[in-house]
GROMACS .gro file of N, CA and C in nm:
model
  435
    1MET      N    1  -1.208   0.722  -0.030
    1MET     CA    2  -1.079   0.671   0.039
    1MET      C    3  -0.991   0.784   0.068
    2THR      N    4  -1.026   0.914   0.064
    2THR     CA    5  -0.936   1.025   0.084
    2THR      C    6  -0.892   1.004   0.235
    3ASP      N    7  -0.973   0.997   0.318
    3ASP     CA    8  -0.923   0.989   0.483
    3ASP      C    9  -0.837   0.880   0.492
    4SER      N   10  -0.858   0.758   0.433
    4SER     CA   11  -0.768   0.635   0.463
    4SER      C   12  -0.644   0.653   0.387
    5VAL      N   13  -0.638   0.724   0.274
    5VAL     CA   14  -0.513   0.754   0.216
    5VAL      C   15  -0.430   0.865   0.284
    6GLU      N   16  -0.511   0.941   0.353
    6GLU     CA   17  -0.439   1.053   0.433
    6GLU      C   18  -0.369   0.987   0.557
    7SER      N   19  -0.441   0.888   0.624
    7SER     CA   20  -0.389   0.817   0.732
    7SER      C   21  -0.281   0.727   0.686
    8PHE      N   22  -0.283   0.668   0.578
    8PHE     CA   23  -0.182   0.583   0.525
    8PHE      C   24  -0.053   0.681   0.499
    9SER      N   25  -0.087   0.802   0.435
    9SER     CA   26   0.027   0.891   0.397
    9SER      C   27   0.095   0.934   0.522
   10THR      N   28   0.026   0.968   0.630
   10THR     CA   29   0.085   1.014   0.761
   10THR      C   30   0.180   0.905   0.815
   11MET      N   31   0.115   0.781   0.821
   11MET     CA   32   0.201   0.673   0.886
   11MET      C   33   0.326   0.658   0.768
   12LEU      N   34   0.308   0.662   0.660
   12LEU     CA   35   0.448   0.645   0.562
   12LEU      C   36   0.536   0.749   0.584
   13ARG      N   37   0.484   0.878   0.584
   13ARG     CA   38   0.582   0.977   0.606
   13ARG      C   39   0.652   0.983   0.739
   14LYS      N   40   0.592   0.908   0.848
   14LYS     CA   41   0.643   0.899   0.986
   14LYS      C   42   0.777   0.788   0.957
   15ALA      N   43   0.725   0.683   0.873
   15ALA     CA   44   0.817   0.569   0.855
   15ALA      C   45   0.945   0.608   0.780
   16LEU      N   46   0.918   0.685   0.674
   16LEU     CA   47   1.028   0.721   0.592
   16LEU      C   48   1.105   0.856   0.603
   17GLY      N   49   1.038   0.934   0.681
   17GLY     CA   50   1.100   1.064   0.726
   17GLY      C   51   1.158   1.134   0.611
   18ASP      N   52   1.293   1.164   0.619
   18ASP     CA   53   1.360   1.275   0.530
   18ASP      C   54   1.399   1.200   0.406
   19ARG      N   55   1.367   1.068   0.383
   19ARG     CA   56   1.382   0.996   0.257
   19ARG      C   57   1.291   1.052   0.141
   20ILE      N   58   1.163   1.110   0.199
   20ILE     CA   59   1.075   1.163   0.109
   20ILE      C   60   1.070   1.317   0.133
   21ALA      N   61   1.052   1.388  -0.007
   21ALA     CA   62   1.063   1.514  -0.016
   21ALA      C   63   0.970   1.595   0.087
   22ALA      N   64   0.995   1.702   0.124
   22ALA     CA   65   0.915   1.772   0.219
   22ALA      C   66   0.775   1.804   0.157
   23ASP      N   67   0.780   1.826   0.028
   23ASP     CA   68   0.668   1.895  -0.044
   23ASP      C   69   0.559   1.783  -0.083
   24ALA      N   70   0.583   1.655  -0.050
   24ALA     CA   71   0.507   1.522  -0.092
   24ALA      C   72   0.411   1.514   0.035
   25ALA      N   73   0.297   1.558   0.008
   25ALA     CA   74   0.178   1.540   0.136
   25ALA      C   75   0.114   1.426   0.125
   26THR      N   76   0.087   1.360   0.003
   26THR     CA   77   0.005   1.268  -0.009
   26THR      C   78   0.089   1.133  -0.057
   27PHE      N   79   0.023   1.007  -0.065
   27PHE     CA   80   0.100   0.900  -0.100
   27PHE      C   81   0.129   0.915  -0.262
   28LEU      N   82   0.040   0.969  -0.334
   28LEU     CA   83   0.058   0.996  -0.467
   28LEU      C   84   0.181   1.084  -0.496
   29ASP      N   85   0.191   1.191  -0.419
   29ASP     CA   86   0.289   1.292  -0.415
   29ASP      C   87   0.429   1.231  -0.391
   30MET      N   88   0.410   1.128  -0.290
   30MET     CA   89   0.549   1.063  -0.265
   30MET      C   90   0.608   0.955  -0.365
   31MET      N   91   0.510   0.926  -0.454
   31MET     CA   92   0.553   0.837  -0.568
   31MET      C   93   0.625   0.918  -0.671
   32ALA      N   94   0.729   0.855  -0.739
   32ALA     CA   95   0.784   0.918  -0.862
   32ALA      C   96   0.684   0.908  -0.967
   33ASP      N   97   0.697   0.979  -1.068
   33ASP     CA   98   0.605   0.972  -1.186
   33ASP      C   99   0.600   0.839  -1.247
   34ASP      N  100   0.731   0.775  -1.255
   34ASP     CA  101   0.724   0.637  -1.313
   34ASP      C  102   0.748   0.541  -1.208
   35GLY      N  103   0.700   0.564  -1.087
   35GLY     CA  104   0.707   0.467  -0.974
   35GLY      C  105   0.638   0.332  -1.005
   36VAL      N  106   0.674   0.247  -0.938
   36VAL     CA  107   0.609   0.114  -0.965
   36VAL      C  108   0.568   0.051  -0.810
   37MET      N  109   0.449  -0.013  -0.819
   37MET     CA  110   0.410  -0.088  -0.706
   37MET      C  111   0.393  -0.244  -0.741
   38GLU      N  112   0.428  -0.324  -0.643
   38GLU     CA  113   0.413  -0.478  -0.684
   38GLU      C  114   0.360  -0.532  -0.570
   39PHE      N  115   0.276  -0.642  -0.590
   39PHE     CA  116   0.205  -0.711  -0.491
   39PHE      C  117   0.229  -0.845  -0.510
   40PRO      N  118   0.341  -0.898  -0.463
   40PRO     CA  119   0.381  -1.041  -0.482
   40PRO      C  120   0.290  -1.159  -0.436
   41TYR      N  121   0.209  -1.126  -0.339
   41TYR     CA  122   0.100  -1.219  -0.280
   41TYR      C  123  -0.024  -1.211  -0.320
   42ALA      N  124  -0.050  -1.118  -0.431
   42ALA     CA  125  -0.189  -1.109  -0.494
   42ALA      C  126  -0.233  -1.247  -0.543
   43PRO      N  127  -0.348  -1.271  -0.533
   43PRO     CA  128  -0.423  -1.403  -0.578
   43PRO      C  129  -0.394  -1.402  -0.735
   44PRO      N  130  -0.374  -1.532  -0.789
   44PRO     CA  131  -0.367  -1.532  -0.946
   44PRO      C  132  -0.477  -1.463  -1.001
   45GLY      N  133  -0.453  -1.396  -1.115
   45GLY     CA  134  -0.557  -1.319  -1.204
   45GLY      C  135  -0.560  -1.176  -1.146
   46LEU      N  136  -0.512  -1.142  -1.030
   46LEU     CA  137  -0.526  -0.998  -0.982
   46LEU      C  138  -0.387  -0.925  -1.010
   47THR      N  139  -0.397  -0.808  -1.002
   47THR     CA  140  -0.287  -0.714  -1.024
   47THR      C  141  -0.158  -0.737  -0.939
   48THR      N  142  -0.063  -0.769  -1.012
   48THR     CA  143   0.080  -0.788  -0.926
   48THR      C  144   0.160  -0.673  -0.952
   49ARG      N  145   0.141  -0.583  -1.050
   49ARG     CA  146   0.236  -0.483  -1.073
   49ARG      C  147   0.165  -0.363  -1.137
   50LEU      N  148   0.182  -0.235  -1.078
   50LEU     CA  149   0.136  -0.117  -1.138
   50LEU      C  150   0.252  -0.029  -1.169
   51GLU      N  151   0.250   0.037  -1.285
   51GLU     CA  152   0.351   0.136  -1.334
   51GLU      C  153   0.300   0.262  -1.353
   52GLY      N  154   0.356   0.366  -1.295
   52GLY     CA  155   0.322   0.496  -1.294
   52GLY      C  156   0.218   0.559  -1.214
   53LYS      N  157   0.207   0.680  -1.188
   53LYS     CA  158   0.129   0.738  -1.088
   53LYS      C  159  -0.029   0.710  -1.131
   54ALA      N  160  -0.060   0.719  -1.269
   54ALA     CA  161  -0.191   0.713  -1.309
   54ALA      C  162  -0.257   0.566  -1.279
   55ALA      N  163  -0.180   0.474  -1.302
   55ALA     CA  164  -0.212   0.324  -1.268
   55ALA      C  165  -0.234   0.310  -1.128
   56ILE      N  166  -0.151   0.365  -1.055
   56ILE     CA  167  -0.163   0.365  -0.902
   56ILE      C  168  -0.275   0.439  -0.852
   57ALA      N  169  -0.312   0.546  -0.907
   57ALA     CA  170  -0.430   0.621  -0.863
   57ALA      C  171  -0.558   0.541  -0.902
   58ARG      N  172  -0.568   0.484  -1.007
   58ARG     CA  173  -0.685   0.397  -1.046
   58ARG      C  174  -0.693   0.293  -0.941
   59HIS      N  175  -0.588   0.237  -0.912
   59HIS     CA  176  -0.591   0.107  -0.834
   59HIS      C  177  -0.651   0.153  -0.685
   60LEU      N  178  -0.593   0.263  -0.643
   60LEU     CA  179  -0.638   0.306  -0.512
   60LEU      C  180  -0.789   0.340  -0.496
   61ASP      N  181  -0.834   0.410  -0.622
   61ASP     CA  182  -0.975   0.445  -0.640
   61ASP      C  183  -1.054   0.304  -0.640
   62SER      N  184  -1.008   0.205  -0.701
   62SER     CA  185  -1.085   0.076  -0.700
   62SER      C  186  -1.096   0.016  -0.555
   63LEU      N  187  -0.984   0.027  -0.495
   63LEU     CA  188  -0.958  -0.043  -0.363
   63LEU      C  189  -1.043   0.049  -0.264
   64GLY      N  190  -1.070   0.171  -0.276
   64GLY     CA  191  -1.124   0.258  -0.194
   64GLY      C  192  -1.298   0.225  -0.209
   65GLU      N  193  -1.337   0.162  -0.319
   65GLU     CA  194  -1.476   0.115  -0.349
   65GLU      C  195  -1.508   0.002  -0.269
   66MET      N  196  -1.402  -0.076  -0.223
   66MET     CA  197  -1.410  -0.210  -0.165
   66MET      C  198  -1.387  -0.217  -0.029
   67ILE      N  199  -1.269  -0.150   0.020
   67ILE     CA  200  -1.220  -0.151   0.153
   67ILE      C  201  -1.224  -0.003   0.217
   68ALA      N  202  -1.277   0.002   0.320
   68ALA     CA  203  -1.289   0.133   0.386
   68ALA      C  204  -1.183   0.110   0.493
   69PHE      N  205  -1.084   0.195   0.508
   69PHE     CA  206  -0.974   0.192   0.607
   69PHE      C  207  -1.031   0.294   0.720
   70ASP      N  208  -1.010   0.222   0.835
   70ASP     CA  209  -1.040   0.315   0.960
   70ASP      C  210  -0.925   0.362   1.037
   71GLY      N  211  -0.813   0.314   0.993
   71GLY     CA  212  -0.677   0.360   1.053
   71GLY      C  213  -0.569   0.266   1.035
   72MET      N  214  -0.456   0.316   1.074
   72MET     CA  215  -0.324   0.246   1.039
   72MET      C  216  -0.251   0.237   1.176
   73GLY      N  217  -0.175   0.122   1.198
   73GLY     CA  218  -0.103   0.095   1.316
   73GLY      C  219   0.029   0.176   1.309
   74GLU      N  220   0.101   0.170   1.413
   74GLU     CA  221   0.232   0.238   1.423
   74GLU      C  222   0.332   0.156   1.343
   75PRO      N  223   0.413   0.223   1.243
   75PRO     CA  224   0.510   0.145   1.161
   75PRO      C  225   0.626   0.118   1.253
   76THR      N  226   0.682  -0.001   1.208
   76THR     CA  227   0.810  -0.062   1.274
   76THR      C  228   0.909  -0.043   1.137
   77VAL      N  229   1.005   0.026   1.155
   77VAL     CA  230   1.094   0.039   1.040
   77VAL      C  231   1.218  -0.037   1.069
   78TYR      N  232   1.267  -0.110   0.968
   78TYR     CA  233   1.387  -0.178   0.968
   78TYR      C  234   1.474  -0.119   0.870
   79ALA      N  235   1.613  -0.109   0.927
   79ALA     CA  236   1.719  -0.059   0.855
   79ALA      C  237   1.774  -0.156   0.759
   80THR      N  238   1.832  -0.117   0.651
   80THR     CA  239   1.893  -0.198   0.542
   80THR      C  240   2.036  -0.161   0.520
   81THR      N  241   2.100  -0.241   0.459
   81THR     CA  242   2.239  -0.193   0.416
   81THR      C  243   2.236  -0.086   0.310
   82ASP      N  244   2.117  -0.085   0.230
   82ASP     CA  245   2.110   0.019   0.122
   82ASP      C  246   2.028   0.130   0.165
   83PRO      N  247   2.097   0.248   0.160
   83PRO     CA  248   2.020   0.369   0.214
   83PRO      C  249   1.904   0.412   0.137
   84ASP      N  250   1.874   0.358   0.026
   84ASP     CA  251   1.764   0.389  -0.059
   84ASP      C  252   1.648   0.291  -0.036
   85VAL      N  253   1.680   0.196   0.051
   85VAL     CA  254   1.562   0.087   0.077
   85VAL      C  255   1.534   0.077   0.219
   86THR      N  256   1.392   0.080   0.247
   86THR     CA  257   1.352   0.078   0.365
   86THR      C  258   1.246  -0.029   0.381
   87ILE      N  259   1.229  -0.102   0.479
   87ILE     CA  260   1.141  -0.202   0.512
   87ILE      C  261   1.043  -0.154   0.633
   88VAL      N  262   0.932  -0.162   0.597
   88VAL     CA  263   0.817  -0.101   0.695
   88VAL      C  264   0.718  -0.218   0.716
   89GLU      N  265   0.694  -0.233   0.847
   89GLU     CA  266   0.587  -0.329   0.897
   89GLU      C  267   0.489  -0.251   0.969
   90PHE      N  268   0.357  -0.281   0.922
   90PHE     CA  269   0.249  -0.197   0.988
   90PHE      C  270   0.110  -0.266   0.972
   91GLU      N  271  -0.004  -0.221   1.034
   91GLU     CA  272  -0.110  -0.277   1.036
   91GLU      C  273  -0.217  -0.182   0.973
   92GLY      N  274  -0.323  -0.238   0.900
   92GLY     CA  275  -0.424  -0.144   0.854
   92GLY      C  276  -0.557  -0.201   0.902
   93PHE      N  277  -0.650  -0.120   0.945
   93PHE     CA  278  -0.772  -0.168   1.003
   93PHE      C  279  -0.906  -0.100   0.932
   94GLY      N  280  -0.999  -0.181   0.890
   94GLY     CA  281  -1.110  -0.132   0.829
   94GLY      C  282  -1.223  -0.230   0.811
   95HIS      N  283  -1.277  -0.218   0.693
   95HIS     CA  284  -1.401  -0.314   0.681
   95HIS      C  285  -1.429  -0.325   0.522
   96GLY      N  286  -1.496  -0.425   0.475
   96GLY     CA  287  -1.548  -0.435   0.335
   96GLY      C  288  -1.657  -0.332   0.338
   97VAL      N  289  -1.661  -0.253   0.231
   97VAL     CA  290  -1.768  -0.147   0.206
   97VAL      C  291  -1.906  -0.217   0.189
   98SER      N  292  -1.899  -0.323   0.112
   98SER     CA  293  -2.047  -0.387   0.071
   98SER      C  294  -2.069  -0.488   0.174
   99THR      N  295  -1.974  -0.547   0.253
   99THR     CA  296  -2.007  -0.647   0.352
   99THR      C  297  -2.012  -0.623   0.497
  100GLY      N  298  -1.923  -0.502   0.534
  100GLY     CA  299  -1.917  -0.482   0.662
  100GLY      C  300  -1.821  -0.569   0.746
  101GLU      N  301  -1.754  -0.667   0.680
  101GLU     CA  302  -1.681  -0.758   0.729
  101GLU      C  303  -1.536  -0.687   0.765
  102ALA      N  304  -1.488  -0.725   0.865
  102ALA     CA  305  -1.356  -0.672   0.923
  102ALA      C  306  -1.248  -0.691   0.824
  103TYR      N  307  -1.155  -0.590   0.801
  103TYR     CA  308  -1.041  -0.602   0.721
  103TYR      C  309  -0.932  -0.556   0.832
  104ASP      N  310  -0.863  -0.651   0.891
  104ASP     CA  311  -0.738  -0.607   0.972
  104ASP      C  312  -0.626  -0.685   0.903
  105GLN      N  313  -0.552  -0.603   0.842
  105GLN     CA  314  -0.438  -0.659   0.772
  105GLN      C  315  -0.305  -0.626   0.813
  106ARG      N  316  -0.200  -0.709   0.812
  106ARG     CA  317  -0.077  -0.674   0.857
  106ARG      C  318   0.016  -0.661   0.717
  107TYR      N  319   0.083  -0.566   0.704
  107TYR     CA  320   0.169  -0.548   0.579
  107TYR      C  321   0.324  -0.537   0.606
  108ILE      N  322   0.403  -0.594   0.514
  108ILE     CA  323   0.534  -0.555   0.510
  108ILE      C  324   0.566  -0.503   0.383
  109SER      N  325   0.619  -0.378   0.378
  109SER     CA  326   0.639  -0.316   0.251
  109SER      C  327   0.795  -0.286   0.251
  110VAL      N  328   0.848  -0.315   0.131
  110VAL     CA  329   0.987  -0.284   0.102
  110VAL      C  330   0.981  -0.170   0.007
  111ILE      N  331   1.045  -0.066   0.033
  111ILE     CA  332   1.023   0.050  -0.029
  111ILE      C  333   1.168   0.117  -0.083
  112ARG      N  334   1.171   0.135  -0.212
  112ARG     CA  335   1.312   0.210  -0.262
  112ARG      C  336   1.269   0.350  -0.294
  113THR      N  337   1.346   0.442  -0.243
  113THR     CA  338   1.352   0.587  -0.279
  113THR      C  339   1.446   0.640  -0.361
  114HIS      N  340   1.426   0.739  -0.418
  114HIS     CA  341   1.541   0.811  -0.498
  114HIS      C  342   1.500   0.970  -0.519
  115ALA      N  343   1.581   1.046  -0.484
  115ALA     CA  344   1.559   1.190  -0.497
  115ALA      C  345   1.429   1.240  -0.434
  116GLY      N  346   1.408   1.175  -0.320
  116GLY     CA  347   1.289   1.233  -0.218
  116GLY      C  348   1.159   1.158  -0.274
  117ARG      N  349   1.164   1.069  -0.374
  117ARG     CA  350   1.033   1.007  -0.407
  117ARG      C  351   1.035   0.851  -0.410
  118ILE      N  352   0.932   0.792  -0.407
  118ILE     CA  353   0.930   0.640  -0.388
  118ILE      C  354   0.938   0.592  -0.538
  119VAL      N  355   1.034   0.509  -0.565
  119VAL     CA  356   1.034   0.464  -0.704
  119VAL      C  357   0.990   0.311  -0.721
  120GLN      N  358   0.997   0.243  -0.603
  120GLN     CA  359   0.945   0.109  -0.589
  120GLN      C  360   0.879   0.083  -0.465
  121TYR      N  361   0.768   0.038  -0.480
  121TYR     CA  362   0.677  -0.010  -0.353
  121TYR      C  363   0.634  -0.150  -0.360
  122ARG      N  364   0.697  -0.239  -0.292
  122ARG     CA  365   0.680  -0.374  -0.299
  122ARG      C  366   0.581  -0.415  -0.169
  123ASP      N  367   0.462  -0.448  -0.200
  123ASP     CA  368   0.359  -0.453  -0.080
  123ASP      C  369   0.341  -0.605  -0.057
  124TYR      N  370   0.363  -0.657   0.062
  124TYR     CA  371   0.336  -0.800   0.095
  124TYR      C  372   0.221  -0.800   0.204
  125TRP      N  373   0.098  -0.863   0.158
  125TRP     CA  374  -0.012  -0.861   0.240
  125TRP      C  375  -0.083  -1.000   0.228
  126ASN      N  376  -0.169  -1.038   0.336
  126ASN     CA  377  -0.233  -1.172   0.317
  126ASN      C  378  -0.360  -1.154   0.239
  127PRO      N  379  -0.371  -1.221   0.111
  127PRO     CA  380  -0.498  -1.208   0.034
  127PRO      C  381  -0.616  -1.266   0.088
  128LEU      N  382  -0.592  -1.348   0.197
  128LEU     CA  383  -0.701  -1.422   0.263
  128LEU      C  384  -0.774  -1.331   0.347
  129VAL      N  385  -0.722  -1.217   0.399
  129VAL     CA  386  -0.772  -1.116   0.475
  129VAL      C  387  -0.876  -1.033   0.372
  130VAL      N  388  -0.827  -1.014   0.263
  130VAL     CA  389  -0.904  -0.945   0.144
  130VAL      C  390  -1.041  -1.014   0.117
  131LEU      N  391  -1.005  -1.157   0.089
  131LEU     CA  392  -1.124  -1.237   0.052
  131LEU      C  393  -1.234  -1.253   0.151
  132ARG      N  394  -1.173  -1.251   0.284
  132ARG     CA  395  -1.270  -1.261   0.400
  132ARG      C  396  -1.360  -1.135   0.402
  133ALA      N  397  -1.281  -1.013   0.398
  133ALA     CA  398  -1.355  -0.887   0.402
  133ALA      C  399  -1.451  -0.865   0.297
  134LEU      N  400  -1.441  -0.931   0.178
  134LEU     CA  401  -1.514  -0.900   0.069
  134LEU      C  402  -1.616  -1.033   0.052
  135ARG      N  403  -1.601  -1.115   0.133
  135ARG     CA  404  -1.667  -1.265   0.132
  135ARG      C  405  -1.636  -1.325  -0.014
  136GLY      N  406  -1.535  -1.300  -0.058
  136GLY     CA  407  -1.496  -1.374  -0.184
  136GLY      C  408  -1.575  -1.316  -0.284
  137GLY      N  409  -1.639  -1.194  -0.265
  137GLY     CA  410  -1.719  -1.137  -0.370
  137GLY      C  411  -1.686  -1.088  -0.507
  138ALA      N  412  -1.754  -1.079  -0.589
  138ALA     CA  413  -1.709  -1.059  -0.737
  138ALA      C  414  -1.641  -0.918  -0.739
  139ALA      N  415  -1.660  -0.835  -0.628
  139ALA     CA  416  -1.599  -0.697  -0.642
  139ALA      C  417  -1.468  -0.711  -0.644
  140ILE      N  418  -1.397  -0.813  -0.590
  140ILE     CA  419  -1.247  -0.829  -0.596
  140ILE      C  420  -1.199  -0.830  -0.751
  141ALA      N  421  -1.289  -0.867  -0.844
  141ALA     CA  422  -1.246  -0.853  -0.976
  141ALA      C  423  -1.212  -0.734  -1.019
  142SER      N  424  -1.262  -0.618  -0.953
  142SER     CA  425  -1.227  -0.487  -1.000
  142SER      C  426  -1.091  -0.451  -0.959
  143LEU      N  427  -1.013  -0.539  -0.883
  143LEU     CA  428  -0.876  -0.498  -0.848
  143LEU      C  429  -0.785  -0.544  -0.977
  144LYS      N  430  -0.833  -0.620  -1.062
  144LYS     CA  431  -0.758  -0.654  -1.183
  144LYS      C  432  -0.725  -0.524  -1.262
  145GLU      N  433  -0.611  -0.509  -1.316
  145GLU     CA  434  -0.562  -0.391  -1.384
  145GLU      C  435  -0.592  -0.416  -1.540
   0.00000   0.00000   0.00000
Protein backbone atom coordinates (compact mmCIF):
# COMPACT_ATOMS: atom_id res chain seq x y z
CA MET A 1 0.00 0.00 0.00
CA THR A 2 3.04 2.26 0.03
CA ASP A 3 2.30 3.89 -3.35
CA SER A 4 -1.33 4.54 -2.51
CA VAL A 5 -0.46 5.98 0.89
CA GLU A 6 2.08 8.24 -0.84
CA SER A 7 -0.60 9.38 -3.29
CA PHE A 8 -2.98 10.00 -0.40
CA SER A 9 -0.26 11.82 1.55
CA THR A 10 0.47 14.07 -1.42
CA MET A 11 -3.21 14.92 -1.82
CA LEU A 12 -3.58 15.58 1.91
CA ARG A 13 -0.46 17.77 2.01
CA LYS A 14 -1.94 19.82 -0.83
CA ALA A 15 -5.27 20.15 0.99
CA LEU A 16 -3.87 21.00 4.43
CA GLY A 17 -0.87 23.07 3.36
CA ASP A 18 0.90 24.81 6.22
CA ARG A 19 -1.45 23.32 8.81
CA ILE A 20 0.89 20.31 8.67
CA ALA A 21 4.54 20.50 9.75
CA ALA A 22 7.02 20.60 6.87
CA ASP A 23 8.83 17.48 8.16
CA ALA A 24 5.68 15.32 7.89
CA ALA A 25 6.16 13.46 4.61
CA THR A 26 3.73 10.56 5.04
CA PHE A 27 0.21 10.26 6.39
CA LEU A 28 1.49 8.61 9.56
CA ASP A 29 4.04 11.43 9.96
CA MET A 30 1.16 13.87 9.70
CA MET A 31 -0.69 12.18 12.56
CA ALA A 32 -0.07 13.17 16.17
CA ASP A 33 1.20 10.25 18.26
CA ASP A 34 -2.16 10.14 20.04
CA GLY A 35 -4.15 11.02 16.91
CA VAL A 36 -7.60 9.54 16.39
CA MET A 37 -9.31 8.33 13.21
CA GLU A 38 -13.06 7.85 13.17
CA PHE A 39 -15.26 6.17 10.57
CA PRO A 40 -18.87 7.20 11.33
CA TYR A 41 -20.31 5.29 8.34
CA ALA A 42 -18.53 1.98 8.93
CA PRO A 43 -20.95 -0.95 8.80
CA PRO A 44 -21.94 -2.48 12.16
CA GLY A 45 -19.17 -4.65 13.58
CA LEU A 46 -16.36 -2.87 11.76
CA THR A 47 -13.89 -0.43 13.22
CA THR A 48 -15.35 2.98 13.94
CA ARG A 49 -12.45 4.47 15.91
CA LEU A 50 -8.67 4.06 15.95
CA GLU A 51 -6.54 5.64 18.65
CA GLY A 52 -2.82 6.31 18.14
CA LYS A 53 -0.38 5.83 15.29
CA ALA A 54 0.17 2.11 15.90
CA ALA A 55 -3.54 1.30 15.55
CA ILE A 56 -3.80 3.52 12.46
CA ALA A 57 -0.75 1.84 10.88
CA ARG A 58 -2.23 -1.64 11.48
CA HIS A 59 -5.51 -0.53 9.92
CA LEU A 60 -3.77 0.87 6.84
CA ASP A 61 -1.82 -2.38 6.43
CA SER A 62 -5.06 -4.40 6.60
CA LEU A 63 -6.75 -2.07 4.16
CA GLY A 64 -3.82 -2.37 1.75
CA GLU A 65 -4.32 -6.14 1.63
CA MET A 66 -7.90 -5.63 0.43
CA ILE A 67 -8.00 -2.43 -1.61
CA ALA A 68 -5.36 -1.29 -4.09
CA PHE A 69 -5.54 2.45 -4.66
CA ASP A 70 -4.59 3.63 -8.13
CA GLY A 71 -4.88 7.33 -7.44
CA MET A 72 -6.55 10.19 -5.67
CA GLY A 73 -8.67 12.97 -7.12
CA GLU A 74 -8.06 16.65 -6.60
CA PRO A 75 -9.15 17.79 -3.15
CA THR A 76 -11.77 20.43 -2.59
CA VAL A 77 -11.07 22.27 0.66
CA TYR A 78 -13.83 23.98 2.63
CA ALA A 79 -13.00 26.71 5.10
CA THR A 80 -14.47 26.57 8.58
CA THR A 81 -14.79 29.11 11.36
CA ASP A 82 -12.29 27.07 13.42
CA PRO A 83 -8.74 27.54 12.06
CA ASP A 84 -7.79 24.07 13.36
CA VAL A 85 -10.55 22.30 11.42
CA THR A 86 -10.46 21.62 7.68
CA ILE A 87 -13.08 19.83 5.60
CA VAL A 88 -11.71 18.05 2.53
CA GLU A 89 -13.74 16.37 -0.21
CA PHE A 90 -11.90 14.04 -2.60
CA GLU A 91 -12.09 10.80 -4.56
CA GLY A 92 -10.04 7.62 -4.37
CA PHE A 93 -9.77 5.20 -7.28
CA GLY A 94 -8.65 1.59 -7.17
CA HIS A 95 -9.84 -2.00 -7.05
CA GLY A 96 -10.38 -4.92 -4.72
CA VAL A 97 -7.11 -6.88 -4.48
CA SER A 98 -8.71 -10.33 -4.55
CA THR A 99 -11.70 -9.46 -6.75
CA GLY A 100 -10.45 -6.89 -9.25
CA GLU A 101 -13.76 -5.07 -8.72
CA ALA A 102 -13.68 -1.27 -9.03
CA TYR A 103 -13.24 0.81 -5.91
CA ASP A 104 -14.23 4.35 -6.79
CA GLN A 105 -14.96 6.11 -3.53
CA ARG A 106 -15.91 9.67 -2.61
CA TYR A 107 -14.77 10.89 0.77
CA ILE A 108 -15.52 13.83 2.99
CA SER A 109 -12.99 14.18 5.78
CA VAL A 110 -13.20 16.50 8.74
CA ILE A 111 -9.66 17.03 9.99
CA ARG A 112 -8.54 18.73 13.19
CA THR A 113 -4.90 19.78 13.42
CA HIS A 114 -2.78 21.06 16.28
CA ALA A 115 0.89 22.01 16.35
CA GLY A 116 1.44 20.82 12.76
CA ARG A 117 -0.10 17.35 13.20
CA ILE A 118 -3.50 15.76 12.68
CA VAL A 119 -5.12 15.08 16.05
CA GLN A 120 -8.49 13.92 14.72
CA TYR A 121 -9.42 12.58 11.31
CA ARG A 122 -13.12 11.84 10.80
CA ASP A 123 -13.55 9.94 7.53
CA TYR A 124 -16.98 9.79 5.85
CA TRP A 125 -17.20 7.24 3.03
CA ASN A 126 -19.78 4.95 1.43
CA PRO A 127 -19.55 1.42 2.86
CA LEU A 128 -21.46 0.01 -0.13
CA VAL A 129 -18.49 0.85 -2.36
CA VAL A 130 -16.23 -1.25 -0.10
CA LEU A 131 -18.68 -4.16 -0.03
CA ARG A 132 -19.00 -4.06 -3.83
CA ALA A 133 -15.20 -3.97 -4.36
CA LEU A 134 -14.79 -6.93 -2.03
CA ARG A 135 -17.96 -8.62 -3.26
CA GLY A 136 -19.07 -8.69 0.36
CA GLY A 137 -16.16 -11.04 0.95
CA ALA A 138 -14.93 -12.30 4.28
CA ALA A 139 -11.83 -10.13 3.75
CA ILE A 140 -13.80 -7.20 5.10
CA ALA A 141 -13.74 -8.90 8.51
CA SER A 142 -10.05 -8.02 8.78
CA LEU A 143 -11.02 -4.37 8.99
CA LYS A 144 -12.27 -5.07 12.50
CA GLU A 145 -9.87 -3.75 15.10
